[in-house]
MMTF fields as JSON, N, C-alpha, C and O atoms, coordinates in Angstrom:
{
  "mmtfVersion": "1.0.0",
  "mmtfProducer": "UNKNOWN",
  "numBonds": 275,
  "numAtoms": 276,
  "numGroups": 69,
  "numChains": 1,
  "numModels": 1,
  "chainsPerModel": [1],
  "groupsPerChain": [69],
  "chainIdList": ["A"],
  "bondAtomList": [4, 2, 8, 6, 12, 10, 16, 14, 20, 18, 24, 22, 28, 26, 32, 30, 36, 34, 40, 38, 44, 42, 48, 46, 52, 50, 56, 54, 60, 58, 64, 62, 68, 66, 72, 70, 76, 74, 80, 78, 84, 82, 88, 86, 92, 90, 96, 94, 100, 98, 104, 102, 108, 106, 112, 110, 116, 114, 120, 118, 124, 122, 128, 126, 132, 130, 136, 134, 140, 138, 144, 142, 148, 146, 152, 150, 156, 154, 160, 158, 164, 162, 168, 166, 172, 170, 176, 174, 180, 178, 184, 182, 188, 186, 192, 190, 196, 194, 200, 198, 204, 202, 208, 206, 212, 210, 216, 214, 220, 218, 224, 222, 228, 226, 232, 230, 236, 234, 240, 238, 244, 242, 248, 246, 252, 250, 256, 254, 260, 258, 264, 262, 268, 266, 272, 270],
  "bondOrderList": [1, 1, 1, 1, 1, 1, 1, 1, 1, 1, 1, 1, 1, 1, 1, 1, 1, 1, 1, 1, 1, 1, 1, 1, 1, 1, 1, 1, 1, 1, 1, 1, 1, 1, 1, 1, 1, 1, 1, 1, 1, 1, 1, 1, 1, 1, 1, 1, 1, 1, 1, 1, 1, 1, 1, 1, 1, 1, 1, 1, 1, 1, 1, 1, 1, 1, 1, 1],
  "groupList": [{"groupName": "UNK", "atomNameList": ["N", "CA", "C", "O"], "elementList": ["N", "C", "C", "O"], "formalChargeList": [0, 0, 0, 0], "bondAtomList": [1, 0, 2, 1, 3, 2], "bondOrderList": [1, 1, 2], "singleLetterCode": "X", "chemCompType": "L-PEPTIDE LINKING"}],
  "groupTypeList": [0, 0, 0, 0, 0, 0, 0, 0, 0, 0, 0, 0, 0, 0, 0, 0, 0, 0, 0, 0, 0, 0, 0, 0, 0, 0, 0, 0, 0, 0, 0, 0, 0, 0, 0, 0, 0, 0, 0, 0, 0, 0, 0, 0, 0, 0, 0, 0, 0, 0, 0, 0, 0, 0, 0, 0, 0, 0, 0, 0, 0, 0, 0, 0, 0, 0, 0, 0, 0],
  "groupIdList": [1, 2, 3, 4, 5, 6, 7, 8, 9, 10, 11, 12, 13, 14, 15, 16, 17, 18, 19, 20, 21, 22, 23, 24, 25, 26, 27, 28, 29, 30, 31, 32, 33, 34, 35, 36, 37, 38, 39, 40, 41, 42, 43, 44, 45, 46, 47, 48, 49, 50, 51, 52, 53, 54, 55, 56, 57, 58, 59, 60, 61, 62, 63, 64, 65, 66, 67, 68, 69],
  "secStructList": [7, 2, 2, 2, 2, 2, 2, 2, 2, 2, 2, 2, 2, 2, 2, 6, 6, 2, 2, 2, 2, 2, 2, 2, 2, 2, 2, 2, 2, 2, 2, 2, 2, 2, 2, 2, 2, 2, 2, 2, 2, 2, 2, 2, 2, 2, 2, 2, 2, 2, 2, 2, 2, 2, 2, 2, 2, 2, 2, 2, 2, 2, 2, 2, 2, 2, 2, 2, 7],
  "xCoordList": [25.91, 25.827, 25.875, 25.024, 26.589, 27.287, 25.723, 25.377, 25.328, 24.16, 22.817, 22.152, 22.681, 21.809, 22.162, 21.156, 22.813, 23.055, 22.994, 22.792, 23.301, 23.265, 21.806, 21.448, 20.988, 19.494, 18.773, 17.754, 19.732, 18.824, 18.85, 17.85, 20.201, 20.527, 19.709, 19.356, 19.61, 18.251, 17.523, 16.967, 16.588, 15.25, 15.154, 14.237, 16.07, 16.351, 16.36, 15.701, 17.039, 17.072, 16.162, 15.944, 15.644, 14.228, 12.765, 11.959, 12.792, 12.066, 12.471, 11.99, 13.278, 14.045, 13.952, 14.244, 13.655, 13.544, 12.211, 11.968, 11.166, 9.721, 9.407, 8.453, 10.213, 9.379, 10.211, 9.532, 11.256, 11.648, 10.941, 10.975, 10.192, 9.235, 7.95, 7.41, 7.266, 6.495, 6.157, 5.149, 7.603, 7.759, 7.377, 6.412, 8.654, 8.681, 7.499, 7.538, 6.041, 5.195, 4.029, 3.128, 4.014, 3.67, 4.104, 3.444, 5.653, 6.073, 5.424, 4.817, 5.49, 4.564, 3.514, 3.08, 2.902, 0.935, 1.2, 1.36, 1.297, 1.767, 2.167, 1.843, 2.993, 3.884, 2.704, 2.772, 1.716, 1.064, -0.233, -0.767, -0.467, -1.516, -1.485, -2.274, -0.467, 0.058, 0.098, -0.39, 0.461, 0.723, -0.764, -0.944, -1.862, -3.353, -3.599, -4.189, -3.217, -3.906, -3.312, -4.001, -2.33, -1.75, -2.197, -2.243, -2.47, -2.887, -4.39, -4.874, -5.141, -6.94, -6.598, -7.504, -5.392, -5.45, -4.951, -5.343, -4.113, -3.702, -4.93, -5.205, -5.994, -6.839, -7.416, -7.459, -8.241, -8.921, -8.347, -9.147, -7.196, -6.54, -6.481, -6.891, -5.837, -6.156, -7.29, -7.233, -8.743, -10.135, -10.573, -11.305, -9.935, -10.37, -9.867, -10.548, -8.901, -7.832, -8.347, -8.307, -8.743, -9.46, -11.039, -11.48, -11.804, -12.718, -12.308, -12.986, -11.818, -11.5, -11.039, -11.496, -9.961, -10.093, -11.061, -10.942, -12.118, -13.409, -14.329, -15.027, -14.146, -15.024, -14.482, -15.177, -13.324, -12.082, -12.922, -13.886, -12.656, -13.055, -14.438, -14.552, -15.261, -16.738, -16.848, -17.276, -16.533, -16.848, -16.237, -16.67, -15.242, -14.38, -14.954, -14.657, -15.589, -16.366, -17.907, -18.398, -18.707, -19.825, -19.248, -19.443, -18.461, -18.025, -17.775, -18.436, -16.853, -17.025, -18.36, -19.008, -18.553, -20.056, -21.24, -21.87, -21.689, -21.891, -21.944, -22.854, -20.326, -19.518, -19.966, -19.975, -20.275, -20.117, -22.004, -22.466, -22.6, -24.136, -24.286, -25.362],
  "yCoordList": [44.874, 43.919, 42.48, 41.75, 41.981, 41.076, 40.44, 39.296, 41.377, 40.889, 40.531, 39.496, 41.293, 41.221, 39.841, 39.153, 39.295, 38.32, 36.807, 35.633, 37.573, 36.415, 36.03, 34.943, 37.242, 37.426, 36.356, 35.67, 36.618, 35.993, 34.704, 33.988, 34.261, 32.755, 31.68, 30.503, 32.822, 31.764, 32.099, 31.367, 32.825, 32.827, 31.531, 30.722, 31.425, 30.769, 28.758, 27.771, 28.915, 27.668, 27.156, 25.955, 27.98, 28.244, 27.51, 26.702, 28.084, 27.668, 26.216, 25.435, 26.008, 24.564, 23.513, 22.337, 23.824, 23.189, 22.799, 21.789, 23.691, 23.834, 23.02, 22.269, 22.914, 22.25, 20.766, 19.796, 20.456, 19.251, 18.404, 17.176, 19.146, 18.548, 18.072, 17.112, 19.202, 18.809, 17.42, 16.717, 17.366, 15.649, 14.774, 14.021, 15.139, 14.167, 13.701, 12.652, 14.711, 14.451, 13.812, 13.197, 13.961, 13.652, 12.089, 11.179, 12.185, 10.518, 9.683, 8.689, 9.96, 9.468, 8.954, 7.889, 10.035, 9.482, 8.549, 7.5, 8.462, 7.463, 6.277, 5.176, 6.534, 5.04, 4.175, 3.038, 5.343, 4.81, 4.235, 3.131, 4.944, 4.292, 2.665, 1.721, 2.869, 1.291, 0.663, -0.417, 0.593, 0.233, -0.524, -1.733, 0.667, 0.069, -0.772, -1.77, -0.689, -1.372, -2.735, -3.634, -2.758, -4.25, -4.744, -5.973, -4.407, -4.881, -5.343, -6.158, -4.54, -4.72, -5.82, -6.639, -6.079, -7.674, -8.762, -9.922, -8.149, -9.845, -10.271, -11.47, -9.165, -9.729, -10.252, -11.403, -10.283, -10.679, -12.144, -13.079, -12.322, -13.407, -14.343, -15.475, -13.365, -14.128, -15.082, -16.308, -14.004, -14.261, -15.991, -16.895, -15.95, -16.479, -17.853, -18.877, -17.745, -18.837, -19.707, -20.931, -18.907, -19.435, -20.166, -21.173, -19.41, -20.278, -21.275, -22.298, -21.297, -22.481, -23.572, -24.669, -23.514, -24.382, -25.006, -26.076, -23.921, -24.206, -25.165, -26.092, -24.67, -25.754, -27.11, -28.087, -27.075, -28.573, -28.973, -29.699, -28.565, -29.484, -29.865, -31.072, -29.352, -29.202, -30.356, -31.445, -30.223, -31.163, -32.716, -33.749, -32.685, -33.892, -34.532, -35.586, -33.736, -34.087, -34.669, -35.565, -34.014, -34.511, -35.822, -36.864, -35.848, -37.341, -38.151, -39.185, -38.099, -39.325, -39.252, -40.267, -38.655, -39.314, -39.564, -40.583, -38.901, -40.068, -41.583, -42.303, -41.72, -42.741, -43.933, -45.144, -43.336, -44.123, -44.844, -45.755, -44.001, -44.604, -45.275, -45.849],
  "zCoordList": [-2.432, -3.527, -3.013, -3.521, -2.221, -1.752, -0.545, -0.251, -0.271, 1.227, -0.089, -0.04, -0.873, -1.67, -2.625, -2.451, -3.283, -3.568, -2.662, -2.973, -1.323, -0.276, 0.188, 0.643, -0.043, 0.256, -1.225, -1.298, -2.091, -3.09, -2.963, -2.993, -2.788, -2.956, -1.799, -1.87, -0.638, 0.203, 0.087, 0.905, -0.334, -1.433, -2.054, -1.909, -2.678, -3.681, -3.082, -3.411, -2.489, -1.611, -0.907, -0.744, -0.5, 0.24, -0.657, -0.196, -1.972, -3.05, -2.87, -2.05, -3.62, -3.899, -2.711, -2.928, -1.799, -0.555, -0.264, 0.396, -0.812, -0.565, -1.695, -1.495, -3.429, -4.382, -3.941, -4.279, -3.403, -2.816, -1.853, -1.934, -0.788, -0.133, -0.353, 0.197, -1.639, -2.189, -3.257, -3.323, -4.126, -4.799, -3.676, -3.54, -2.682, -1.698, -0.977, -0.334, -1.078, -0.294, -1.222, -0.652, -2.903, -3.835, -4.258, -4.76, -3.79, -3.671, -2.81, -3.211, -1.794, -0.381, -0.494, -0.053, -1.352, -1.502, -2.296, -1.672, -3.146, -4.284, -3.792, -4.237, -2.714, -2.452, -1.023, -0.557, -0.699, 0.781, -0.606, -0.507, -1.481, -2.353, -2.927, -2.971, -3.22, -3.517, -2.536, -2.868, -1.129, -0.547, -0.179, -0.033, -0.067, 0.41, -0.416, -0.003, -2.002, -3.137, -2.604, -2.122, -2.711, -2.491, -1.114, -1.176, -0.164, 0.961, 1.0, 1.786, -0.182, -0.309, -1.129, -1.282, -1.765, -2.968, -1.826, -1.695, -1.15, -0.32, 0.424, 0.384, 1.345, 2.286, 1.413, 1.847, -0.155, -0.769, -1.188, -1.239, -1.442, -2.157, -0.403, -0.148, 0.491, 2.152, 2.087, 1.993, 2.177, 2.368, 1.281, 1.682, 0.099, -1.041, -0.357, -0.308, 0.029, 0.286, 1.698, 1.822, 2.518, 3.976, 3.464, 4.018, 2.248, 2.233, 1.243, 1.342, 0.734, -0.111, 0.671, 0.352, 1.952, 2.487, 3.663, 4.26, 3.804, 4.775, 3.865, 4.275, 2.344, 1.706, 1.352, 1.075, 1.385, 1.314, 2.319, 2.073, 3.481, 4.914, 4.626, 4.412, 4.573, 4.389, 3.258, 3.642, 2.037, 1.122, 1.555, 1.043, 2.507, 2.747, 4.444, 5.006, 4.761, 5.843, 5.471, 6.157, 4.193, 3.986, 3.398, 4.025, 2.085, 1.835, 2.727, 2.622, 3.863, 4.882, 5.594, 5.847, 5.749, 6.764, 5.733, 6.013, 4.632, 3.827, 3.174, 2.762, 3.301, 3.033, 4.009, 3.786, 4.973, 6.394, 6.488, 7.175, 5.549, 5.629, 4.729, 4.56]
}
């Protein structure tokens, strides 16, 4: 009775251990998904930000040498 009960209870644990890893690996994707999303918004907001100041320079460079004729 006693081995058979002991047989069940790690069965049992066993399960519980396997649907624990599974959240856990279900959490994971989830958390590496976000993770890309937010990283594809910073290079974009990065990218946005580098030309905006390539065109600062650019527009402030044609005004002076303009300026200068």
């Amino acid at each position: 009775m006693e081995n058979r009960s002991i047989t069940d209870m790690k069965k049992t644990a066993e399960k519980i251990k396997k649907s624990a890893a599974d959240y856990r690996s279900k959490e994971n994707e989830k958390d590496i998904e976000t993770i890309q999303n937010n990283n594809r918004r910073l290079m974009i907001a990065l990218i946005t930000m580098i030309g905006a100041f390539l065109f600062q320079i650019l527009y402030f460079l044609l005004t002076f040498v303009l300026e200068l004729n």
